Coordinates of C-alpha atoms in Angstrom, one line a residue:
Chain A
X90 CA 7.3 -12.0 -24.2
X91 CA 9.1 -14.9 -25.6
X92 CA 7.5 -17.9 -23.7
X93 CA 10.8 -19.7 -23.6
X94 CA 12.4 -17.1 -21.3
X95 CA 10.0 -18.1 -18.7
X96 CA 11.9 -21.3 -18.1
X97 CA 15.3 -21.6 -16.6
X98 CA 17.5 -21.8 -19.7
X99 CA 20.7 -23.4 -20.7
X100 CA 22.9 -21.3 -22.9
X101 CA 24.7 -23.3 -25.6
X102 CA 28.2 -22.2 -26.4
X103 CA 28.5 -20.2 -29.6
X104 CA 31.1 -18.3 -31.5
X105 CA 29.7 -15.2 -33.2
X106 CA 26.4 -17.0 -33.6
X107 CA 23.3 -15.6 -31.8
X108 CA 22.8 -17.6 -28.7
X109 CA 20.1 -20.3 -28.6
X110 CA 17.9 -20.8 -25.6
X111 CA 16.7 -24.3 -24.8
X112 CA 14.1 -24.6 -22.2
X113 CA 14.9 -26.8 -19.3
X114 CA 11.6 -28.3 -18.3
X115 CA 11.1 -28.9 -14.6
X116 CA 8.8 -31.8 -15.5
X117 CA 10.3 -34.8 -17.3
X118 CA 8.5 -36.5 -20.1
X119 CA 7.2 -39.8 -18.7
X120 CA 8.9 -42.3 -20.9
X121 CA 9.2 -45.1 -18.4
X122 CA 7.8 -45.9 -15.1
X123 CA 6.0 -42.8 -13.7
X124 CA 7.2 -41.4 -10.5
X125 CA 4.9 -42.8 -7.7
X126 CA 5.5 -39.6 -5.7
X127 CA 4.3 -37.3 -8.4
X128 CA 0.7 -37.0 -7.2
X129 CA 1.9 -36.1 -3.7
X130 CA 4.0 -33.2 -4.4
X131 CA 3.1 -30.3 -2.1
X132 CA 4.5 -26.9 -1.3
X133 CA 7.6 -26.7 1.0
X134 CA 6.8 -26.1 4.6
X135 CA 6.8 -22.5 5.5
X136 CA 7.8 -21.2 8.9
X137 CA 6.1 -18.0 8.0
X138 CA 2.8 -19.8 7.6
X139 CA 3.4 -21.8 10.7
X140 CA 4.4 -18.9 13.0
X141 CA 2.6 -16.0 11.4
X142 CA -0.9 -16.9 10.3
X143 CA -2.0 -13.2 10.5
X144 CA 0.8 -11.3 8.9
X145 CA -0.9 -7.9 9.1
X146 CA -1.4 -8.0 12.9
X147 CA 1.8 -9.8 13.8
X148 CA 4.9 -8.0 15.1
X149 CA 8.2 -9.1 16.4
X150 CA 9.7 -7.9 19.7
X151 CA 12.9 -8.7 21.5
X152 CA 12.8 -10.0 25.1
X153 CA 15.2 -8.5 27.6
X154 CA 16.0 -9.8 31.1
X155 CA 15.0 -12.9 33.0
X156 CA 11.5 -12.4 34.3
X157 CA 10.0 -15.1 32.1
X158 CA 12.7 -17.8 32.1
X159 CA 10.4 -20.5 33.6
X160 CA 8.1 -19.9 30.6
X161 CA 11.1 -20.6 28.3
X162 CA 11.6 -17.0 27.4
X163 CA 15.3 -15.9 27.8
X164 CA 17.3 -12.7 27.4
X165 CA 17.5 -11.9 23.6
X166 CA 14.8 -14.2 22.5
X167 CA 12.6 -13.1 19.6
X168 CA 8.9 -13.1 20.4
X169 CA 6.1 -13.4 17.9
X170 CA 3.2 -11.2 18.9
X171 CA -0.2 -11.2 17.3
X172 CA -2.3 -8.2 18.2
X173 CA -5.5 -9.7 16.6
X174 CA -5.9 -12.4 19.3
X175 CA -8.3 -11.6 22.1
X176 CA -6.2 -12.0 25.3
X177 CA -7.6 -14.4 27.9
X178 CA -6.3 -15.6 31.3
X179 CA -3.2 -17.8 30.8
X180 CA -1.9 -16.1 27.7
X181 CA 1.6 -14.7 27.7
X182 CA 1.0 -11.0 26.7
X183 CA 2.9 -7.8 26.0
X184 CA 1.3 -5.3 28.3
X185 CA 1.9 -1.5 28.8
X186 CA 3.0 -0.9 32.4
X187 CA 4.2 2.6 33.4
X188 CA 4.5 3.5 29.7
X189 CA 6.9 0.5 29.1
X190 CA 6.3 -2.6 27.2
X191 CA 6.6 -5.7 29.3
X192 CA 6.1 -9.4 28.8
X193 CA 4.2 -11.3 31.6
X194 CA 1.6 -14.1 31.9
X195 CA -2.0 -12.8 32.2
X196 CA -4.0 -14.1 35.1
X197 CA -7.6 -13.2 35.8
X198 CA -9.7 -14.4 38.8
X199 CA -13.0 -12.7 39.0
X200 CA -12.3 -9.0 38.8
X201 CA -8.7 -9.4 39.9
X202 CA -6.2 -9.1 37.1
X203 CA -2.5 -10.0 37.7
X204 CA 0.5 -9.9 35.4
X205 CA 2.7 -12.8 36.6
X206 CA 6.4 -13.1 35.9
X207 CA 7.6 -16.7 35.6
X208 CA 10.7 -16.4 37.7
X209 CA 10.4 -16.6 41.5
X210 CA 12.8 -13.8 42.0
X211 CA 10.2 -11.3 40.4
X212 CA 7.1 -9.9 42.0
X213 CA 3.6 -10.1 40.5
X214 CA 2.1 -7.0 39.1
X215 CA -1.4 -6.6 40.6
X216 CA -3.8 -4.1 39.0
X217 CA -5.5 -1.9 41.4
X218 CA -9.2 -1.1 41.2
X219 CA -10.0 1.3 38.5
X220 CA -6.6 0.7 36.8
X221 CA -7.0 -0.4 33.3
X222 CA -4.8 -3.0 31.8
X223 CA -3.6 -2.3 28.3
X224 CA -2.6 -5.4 26.4
X225 CA -0.3 -4.6 23.5
X226 CA -0.5 -8.1 22.0
X227 CA -0.5 -11.8 22.7
X228 CA 2.7 -13.7 22.4
X229 CA 2.2 -16.7 20.2
X230 CA 5.7 -18.2 20.0
X231 CA 9.4 -17.5 20.5
X232 CA 12.1 -18.0 18.0
X233 CA 15.5 -19.0 19.4
X234 CA 18.6 -19.1 17.2
X235 CA 21.7 -21.0 18.5
X236 CA 24.1 -19.9 15.8
Chain B
X237 CA -23.9 3.8 -3.9
X238 CA -22.2 4.3 -0.5
X239 CA -18.5 4.9 -0.3
X240 CA -16.4 4.9 2.9
X241 CA -13.3 7.0 3.4
X242 CA -11.1 5.4 6.1
X243 CA -8.5 7.8 7.3
X244 CA -5.8 7.2 10.0
X245 CA -5.8 9.9 12.7
X246 CA -2.5 11.9 12.9
X247 CA -1.0 8.9 11.0
X248 CA 2.8 9.4 11.5
X249 CA 2.4 10.3 15.2
X250 CA 0.1 7.3 15.7
X251 CA 2.6 5.0 14.1
X252 CA 5.3 6.3 16.6
X253 CA 2.9 5.9 19.5
X254 CA 2.0 2.4 18.5
X255 CA 5.5 1.3 19.5
X256 CA 6.4 3.8 22.1
X257 CA 3.7 4.2 24.8
X258 CA 5.6 7.0 26.4
X259 CA 4.4 9.3 23.6
X260 CA 0.7 8.7 24.6
X261 CA -1.0 11.9 25.7
X262 CA 2.1 14.0 25.1
X263 CA 2.4 16.7 22.4
X264 CA 4.3 15.1 19.5
X265 CA 5.4 16.5 16.1
X266 CA 7.0 14.5 13.2
X267 CA 9.3 16.7 11.1
X268 CA 9.8 16.4 7.4
X269 CA 13.1 15.2 5.7
X270 CA 16.1 17.0 7.1
X271 CA 14.1 17.9 10.2
X272 CA 12.7 20.8 8.2
X273 CA 9.1 21.5 9.2
X274 CA 6.1 19.8 11.0
X275 CA 4.5 17.2 8.8
X276 CA 2.4 15.5 11.5
X277 CA 1.0 16.8 14.8
X278 CA -0.7 15.1 17.6
X279 CA -3.9 16.7 18.9
X280 CA -2.0 18.2 21.9
X281 CA 0.3 19.9 19.5
X282 CA -2.6 21.2 17.3
X283 CA -4.2 22.6 20.5
X284 CA -0.9 24.5 21.2
X285 CA -1.5 26.3 17.8
X286 CA 1.3 24.8 15.8
X287 CA 0.4 24.8 12.1
X288 CA 1.0 22.1 9.5
X289 CA 4.3 22.9 7.7
X290 CA 5.7 25.2 10.4
X291 CA 9.5 25.2 10.1
X292 CA 11.2 23.7 13.1
X293 CA 13.7 26.5 13.6
X294 CA 10.7 28.8 14.2
X295 CA 9.1 26.7 16.8
X296 CA 12.1 25.2 18.5
X297 CA 12.1 27.5 21.5
X298 CA 8.3 27.4 22.0
X299 CA 8.5 23.6 21.7
X300 CA 11.0 23.4 24.5
X301 CA 8.9 25.5 26.7
X302 CA 5.9 23.3 26.2
X303 CA 7.7 19.9 26.3
X304 CA 6.9 19.1 22.7
X305 CA 8.6 16.0 21.5
X306 CA 9.9 16.3 17.9
X307 CA 10.7 13.2 16.0
X308 CA 12.5 12.9 12.6
X309 CA 10.3 11.1 10.0
X310 CA 10.6 7.3 9.9
X311 CA 9.3 6.4 6.5
X312 CA 10.2 2.7 6.7
X313 CA 7.9 2.4 9.8
X314 CA 5.1 4.5 8.2
X315 CA 5.3 2.6 5.0
X316 CA 5.0 -0.8 6.7
X317 CA 2.1 0.3 8.9
X318 CA 0.3 1.7 5.9
X319 CA 0.7 -1.5 4.0
X320 CA -0.8 -3.4 7.0
X321 CA -3.8 -1.0 7.2
X322 CA -4.5 -1.2 3.4
X323 CA -4.2 -5.0 3.5
X324 CA -6.7 -5.2 6.4
X325 CA -9.1 -2.9 4.7
X326 CA -9.0 -5.0 1.6
X327 CA -11.0 -7.6 3.6
X328 CA -13.8 -5.1 4.1
X329 CA -14.7 -4.4 0.4
X330 CA -14.1 -6.0 -3.0
X331 CA -13.2 -2.5 -4.3
X332 CA -10.7 -0.2 -2.6
X333 CA -8.7 2.8 -3.7
X334 CA -5.6 3.6 -1.7
X335 CA -5.8 7.4 -1.9
X336 CA -2.7 8.2 0.1
X337 CA -0.4 6.6 2.6
X338 CA -3.1 6.9 5.4
X339 CA -6.4 7.2 3.4
X340 CA -8.4 4.6 1.6
X341 CA -11.7 4.7 -0.2
X342 CA -13.9 1.5 0.1
X343 CA -16.9 0.8 -2.2
X344 CA -19.7 -0.3 0.1
X345 CA -22.3 -0.8 -2.8
X346 CA -24.7 -3.6 -1.9
X347 CA -24.2 -3.5 1.9
X348 CA -27.4 -2.9 3.8
X349 CA -27.6 0.8 4.3
X350 CA -29.0 0.7 7.9
X351 CA -26.0 -1.3 9.1
X352 CA -23.3 0.9 7.6
X353 CA -22.5 2.7 10.9
X354 CA -22.0 -0.7 12.6
X355 CA -19.8 -1.8 9.7
X356 CA -17.8 1.4 10.1
X357 CA -17.3 0.7 13.8
X358 CA -16.1 -2.8 13.0
X359 CA -13.6 -1.4 10.6
X360 CA -12.4 1.1 13.1
X361 CA -12.1 -1.4 15.9
X362 CA -10.3 -4.0 13.7
X363 CA -7.7 -1.5 12.5
X364 CA -7.2 -0.3 16.1
X365 CA -6.8 -3.8 17.6
X366 CA -4.7 -5.3 14.7
X367 CA -2.3 -2.4 14.3
X368 CA -2.7 -0.1 17.2
X369 CA -3.7 2.8 14.9
X370 CA -6.8 4.9 15.4
X371 CA -8.8 5.6 12.3
X372 CA -12.0 7.5 11.5
X373 CA -14.6 6.4 9.0
X374 CA -16.7 8.7 6.8
X375 CA -19.6 7.2 4.8
X376 CA -21.6 8.9 2.0
X377 CA -22.9 8.6 -1.5
X378 CA -20.0 10.2 -3.3
X379 CA -16.2 10.5 -2.7
X380 CA -16.3 14.3 -2.0
X381 CA -19.0 13.7 0.6
X382 CA -17.2 10.8 2.1
X383 CA -14.2 13.0 2.6
X384 CA -16.5 15.6 4.4
X385 CA -18.1 12.8 6.5
X386 CA -14.6 11.7 7.6
X387 CA -13.8 15.3 8.6
X388 CA -17.0 15.3 10.6
X389 CA -16.2 12.0 12.3
X390 CA -12.8 13.4 13.3
X391 CA -14.2 16.5 14.7
X392 CA -17.1 14.7 16.4
X393 CA -19.5 17.1 14.4
X394 CA -21.9 14.3 13.3
X395 CA -22.0 10.6 14.1
X396 CA -20.3 9.0 17.0
X397 CA -17.2 7.2 18.0
X398 CA -15.2 8.1 14.9
X399 CA -17.8 7.0 12.4
X400 CA -20.1 9.3 10.4
X401 CA -22.7 8.2 7.8
X402 CA -24.3 11.1 6.0
X403 CA -26.8 8.7 4.6
X404 CA -28.3 8.5 8.2
X405 CA -28.8 12.3 8.3
X406 CA -31.9 14.1 7.0
X407 CA -31.4 16.8 4.4
X408 CA -32.1 19.5 7.2
X409 CA -29.5 17.9 9.5
X410 CA -27.0 17.9 6.6
X411 CA -27.7 21.5 5.9
X412 CA -27.0 22.4 9.5
X413 CA -23.7 20.5 9.4
X414 CA -22.7 22.0 6.1
X415 CA -23.5 25.5 7.2
X416 CA -21.0 25.2 10.0
X417 CA -18.1 24.0 7.8
X418 CA -15.9 26.6 6.0
X419 CA -15.9 26.0 2.2
X420 CA -12.1 25.2 2.2
X421 CA -12.9 21.9 3.9
X422 CA -14.3 20.6 0.6
X423 CA -12.0 18.2 -1.3
X424 CA -10.2 20.0 -4.1
X425 CA -11.0 23.5 -2.9
X426 CA -7.6 25.0 -2.3
X427 CA -6.6 28.5 -1.2
X428 CA -7.0 30.4 -4.5
X429 CA -10.4 28.9 -5.1
X430 CA -11.5 29.5 -1.6
X431 CA -10.6 33.2 -1.9
X432 CA -12.5 33.6 -5.2
X433 CA -15.5 31.8 -3.8
X434 CA -15.5 34.0 -0.7
X435 CA -15.4 37.1 -2.9
X436 CA -18.6 35.7 -4.4
X437 CA -20.2 35.4 -1.0
X438 CA -19.7 31.6 -0.8
X439 CA -18.2 31.0 2.6
X440 CA -19.6 27.6 3.8
X441 CA -19.9 24.2 2.3
X442 CA -23.7 24.7 2.3
X443 CA -23.4 27.8 0.2
X444 CA -21.2 25.9 -2.4
X445 CA -23.6 23.0 -2.3
X446 CA -26.6 25.2 -3.1
X447 CA -24.8 27.2 -5.8
X448 CA -25.8 26.7 -9.4
X449 CA -23.4 24.1 -11.0
X450 CA -23.6 25.9 -14.3
X451 CA -22.5 29.2 -12.7
X452 CA -19.6 27.5 -11.0
X453 CA -18.5 25.9 -14.2
X454 CA -18.6 29.3 -16.0
X455 CA -16.7 31.1 -13.3
X456 CA -14.3 28.3 -12.4
X457 CA -14.0 24.9 -14.2
X458 CA -15.8 21.7 -15.0
X459 CA -13.8 20.2 -12.1
X460 CA -15.4 22.5 -9.5
X461 CA -18.8 21.9 -11.2
X462 CA -18.4 18.2 -10.5
X463 CA -17.5 19.0 -6.9
X464 CA -20.8 20.8 -6.5
X465 CA -22.7 17.9 -8.1
X466 CA -20.8 15.5 -5.8
X467 CA -21.8 17.6 -2.7
X468 CA -25.4 17.0 -3.8
X469 CA -25.0 13.3 -4.0
X470 CA -24.4 12.9 -7.8
X471 CA -21.3 10.7 -8.1
X472 CA -18.9 12.1 -10.7
X473 CA -15.5 10.8 -9.4
X474 CA -14.9 7.2 -10.0
X475 CA -12.9 4.9 -7.6
X476 CA -9.4 4.5 -8.9
X477 CA -8.7 1.0 -8.3
X478 CA -5.4 -0.4 -7.2
X479 CA -3.0 -1.8 -9.8
X480 CA -2.9 1.2 -12.2
X481 CA 0.7 1.5 -12.9
X482 CA 2.4 4.8 -12.1
X483 CA 3.1 7.3 -14.9
X484 CA 6.4 8.3 -13.5
X485 CA 8.7 7.5 -10.6
X486 CA 10.3 10.3 -8.7
X487 CA 13.0 10.0 -6.1
X488 CA 14.5 13.3 -4.8
X489 CA 15.7 14.7 -1.5
X490 CA 17.2 17.7 0.0
X491 CA 20.7 17.2 1.3
X492 CA 21.6 17.3 5.0
X493 CA 24.2 20.0 4.0
X494 CA 25.0 21.7 0.8
X495 CA 27.4 20.1 -1.5
X496 CA 29.6 21.6 -4.3
X497 CA 31.6 18.8 -5.9
X498 CA 30.3 16.8 -9.0
X499 CA 31.4 13.6 -7.1
X500 CA 28.9 14.2 -4.3
X501 CA 26.2 15.0 -6.7
X502 CA 27.0 11.8 -8.7
X503 CA 26.7 9.7 -5.6
X504 CA 23.3 11.2 -4.7
X505 CA 22.0 10.7 -8.3
X506 CA 23.2 7.1 -8.4
X507 CA 21.6 6.4 -5.1
X508 CA 18.3 7.9 -6.2
X509 CA 18.4 6.1 -9.5
X510 CA 18.9 2.8 -7.7
X511 CA 15.9 3.5 -5.6
X512 CA 13.8 4.5 -8.5
X513 CA 14.8 1.4 -10.5
X514 CA 13.8 -0.8 -7.7
X515 CA 10.3 0.7 -7.7
X516 CA 10.2 0.4 -11.5
X517 CA 11.0 -3.4 -11.4
X518 CA 8.5 -3.9 -8.5
X519 CA 5.8 -2.4 -10.8
X520 CA 7.0 -4.6 -13.7
X521 CA 7.7 -1.5 -15.9
X522 CA 10.5 -0.2 -18.0
X523 CA 11.5 3.5 -18.4
X524 CA 12.3 5.3 -21.7
X525 CA 13.4 8.6 -20.3
X526 CA 15.5 9.6 -17.3
X527 CA 15.1 13.1 -16.0
X528 CA 17.7 14.5 -13.6
X529 CA 17.6 17.8 -11.8
X530 CA 19.7 19.7 -9.3
X531 CA 19.1 22.9 -7.6
X532 CA 20.5 25.3 -5.0
X533 CA 18.7 26.5 -1.9
X534 CA 16.0 29.0 -3.1
X535 CA 15.5 30.2 0.6
X536 CA 19.2 31.3 0.8
X537 CA 18.7 34.4 -1.4
X538 CA 22.2 35.7 -0.8
X539 CA 23.7 32.7 -2.6
X540 CA 23.9 32.5 -6.3
X541 CA 21.0 30.4 -7.6
X542 CA 20.9 27.6 -10.0
X543 CA 18.1 25.3 -11.0
X544 CA 18.4 22.9 -14.0
X545 CA 16.9 19.7 -15.2
X546 CA 17.5 17.5 -18.3
X547 CA 15.8 14.6 -19.9
X548 CA 18.0 11.7 -21.3
X549 CA 16.2 9.3 -23.6
X550 CA 17.2 5.7 -23.6
X551 CA 16.1 2.4 -25.0
X552 CA 13.4 1.4 -22.5
X553 CA 14.9 -0.6 -19.7
X554 CA 14.7 -1.5 -16.0
X555 CA 18.4 -2.2 -15.6
X556 CA 19.9 -0.1 -12.7
X557 CA 23.3 0.2 -14.4
X558 CA 21.8 1.4 -17.7
X559 CA 19.5 3.9 -16.0
X560 CA 22.3 5.2 -13.8
X561 CA 24.6 5.6 -16.8
X562 CA 21.9 7.8 -18.5
X563 CA 21.3 9.8 -15.3
X564 CA 25.1 10.4 -15.0
X565 CA 25.3 11.6 -18.6
X566 CA 22.5 14.0 -17.8
X567 CA 24.0 15.2 -14.6
X568 CA 27.4 15.9 -16.2
X569 CA 25.6 18.0 -18.9
X570 CA 23.8 20.3 -16.4
X571 CA 26.4 20.4 -13.6
X572 CA 28.1 23.8 -13.2
X573 CA 30.9 24.5 -10.8
X574 CA 30.7 27.1 -8.1
X575 CA 27.2 26.6 -6.7
X576 CA 26.0 25.3 -3.3
X577 CA 23.7 22.4 -4.3
X578 CA 20.8 21.7 -1.8
X579 CA 18.7 19.2 -3.6
X580 CA 18.9 16.7 -6.5
X581 CA 16.4 14.3 -8.0
X582 CA 15.8 11.6 -10.6
X583 CA 12.5 11.0 -12.4
X584 CA 11.9 7.9 -14.5
X585 CA 9.5 8.8 -17.3
X586 CA 7.9 7.2 -20.4
X587 CA 7.0 4.1 -18.4
X588 CA 5.5 1.1 -20.0
X589 CA 4.8 -2.4 -19.0
X590 CA 7.9 -4.6 -19.4
X591 CA 7.9 -6.9 -22.4
X592 CA 5.5 -4.8 -24.5
X593 CA 8.1 -2.5 -26.1
X594 CA 9.6 -3.1 -29.6
X595 CA 13.0 -4.4 -29.5
X596 CA 15.9 -2.8 -31.3
X597 CA 17.8 -4.5 -34.2
X598 CA 20.9 -4.2 -32.2
X599 CA 19.6 -5.4 -28.9
X600 CA 21.9 -7.9 -27.2
X601 CA 19.4 -10.5 -26.1
X602 CA 21.9 -12.5 -24.1
X603 CA 23.1 -9.5 -22.2
X604 CA 19.5 -8.4 -21.5
X605 CA 18.9 -11.8 -20.0
X606 CA 22.0 -11.6 -17.9
X607 CA 21.1 -8.1 -16.8
X608 CA 17.6 -9.4 -15.8
X609 CA 19.2 -12.0 -13.7
X610 CA 21.6 -9.5 -12.1
X611 CA 18.8 -7.2 -11.1
X612 CA 16.8 -10.1 -9.6
X613 CA 19.7 -11.1 -7.5
X614 CA 20.3 -7.5 -6.5
X615 CA 16.7 -7.0 -5.4
X616 CA 16.5 -10.3 -3.7
X617 CA 19.7 -9.6 -1.6
X618 CA 18.6 -6.1 -0.7
X619 CA 15.2 -7.4 0.3
X620 CA 16.7 -10.1 2.6
X621 CA 19.7 -8.3 4.0
X622 CA 18.3 -4.8 4.2
X623 CA 18.1 -1.9 1.8
X624 CA 21.3 -0.7 0.2
X625 CA 23.2 -4.0 1.1
X626 CA 24.3 -4.1 -2.6
X627 CA 24.4 -0.9 -4.5
X628 CA 26.4 0.4 -7.5
X629 CA 29.8 1.7 -6.3
X630 CA 28.8 5.0 -7.8
X631 CA 26.2 5.5 -5.0
X632 CA 29.2 6.1 -2.8
X633 CA 30.2 5.4 0.7
X634 CA 30.7 8.8 1.9
X635 CA 27.2 10.1 1.2
X636 CA 28.1 13.6 2.3
X637 CA 24.7 14.6 1.0
X638 CA 22.8 12.2 3.3
X639 CA 19.7 13.3 5.2
X640 CA 19.8 14.9 8.6
X641 CA 17.5 12.8 10.8
X642 CA 18.7 13.5 14.3
X643 CA 15.8 12.1 16.2
X644 CA 14.4 9.2 14.2
X645 CA 12.8 6.3 16.0
X646 CA 14.0 2.7 15.4
X647 CA 12.7 0.8 12.3
X648 CA 10.5 -1.2 14.6
X649 CA 9.0 -3.4 12.0
X650 CA 11.6 -3.6 9.2
X651 CA 15.0 -4.3 10.8
X652 CA 15.8 -7.3 13.0
X653 CA 18.3 -5.2 14.9
X654 CA 15.7 -2.4 15.8
X655 CA 12.8 -4.4 17.2
X656 CA 10.9 -3.1 20.3
X657 CA 12.3 -4.4 23.5
X658 CA 10.2 -5.9 26.3
X659 CA 11.4 -6.6 29.8

């Protein structure tokens, strides 16, 4: 491959003449005072990296209803769910209850496991003895768009 | 040299269940394109005696009686889940071969042999937790044996909890397992070979394993001789590593309903060429031949039949509009009026890495540069805004030929508008 085509190019105007490519270097030739910021150039901040450190085990789900509004989760919010995280008491989790996916806060005291909504108008879901809790994933963040 | 074969259990059904807990424990089938026939079955459906490839219209009544849930295939979902599984598996070995959408060989050379079962269990648990998909792991000294070990892990014939390591079994134990397995369970032994082997008195895997390799080569082929050697632990089939570019790219589909007009066929061919060109650019290749084919429905014997293909050579390119132009030229040459067309397809051939082919004296370098830019923009927009956001107008908006997928689940992982909902 022509090495020049790897650079963004400016095309010079030409009439019936084969076009000439001139490479536009992203790095200027230091002919004067060197940029003091040059050594500090780092990659742009990436929301993906920030919100999704484990991309293979992360899924997005949409919240519906108001059972978690005191935790800051509102109807229509986007939840980032990481399945690779081991759920512990205090995590907000997606759990399987009656074959439905539901978002609640996980509470464990001794052997007693409870799924707590964060809205006083909703009742706790208390797991009975022998009933196994199926955690689908742990909610790591929400994404809220205003526009 | 131990090799593992990691295989997802009932992959398509498991992908559906991962996002829809209601399907857990229920009989579920996934149907092929156009809801034609069963391409994936849950264990409950297998237990009801429904065979792989059984046409839906034949089992529809039976399915209703037994509460079988039939889903249209959702390849966007399966593709994404497959990519996740393969990516996680790449952490478990420096060498992997993605053998199919749901199967992957891992080279475990150098791992301590006594702890391979534990390693297999870790792989299994990791995939299950990170993706929700169940997998089984077969471990053995050759690829053919690893396939069999995986089969044993799935059936619970040897090993436990979905992991089977033939290296842990004595020769006697292996003999017992192999004597219980029909010979057609062996990788590469299809129906015709099975029939011929049976006529020679070779019915079980054990019988094939103890056959003389020379005899098998004389009666069959060098390929089956290798299989016999592999069954005896002599590795003959190398791991095919990822990154080997494809030889050809095929995009074809049956239509939801038959079409007769050239316009409709042109739309479908343009659409398929666009898809194929996207794959071509993703691989960093260019194509030097475009093959187009059309056919009627061979199962509808009362209709007049037509089946034609044509190869159109072009100056190697990855430009959608040039490839589409070639495909259209081919289509117009083979189109005949008066047939009920059921299927069409586009195959890009003579692939080579981009930038290696010889230029032509009359190449328009500036136009090639602009075309490159155009394709980059097109791919970027389609990636960001969803497939098909920008297409050539010739792909059409009517899409009368589009697939019938009456019961497809949402694209849970690839469309913002179709995410799973939690209350």
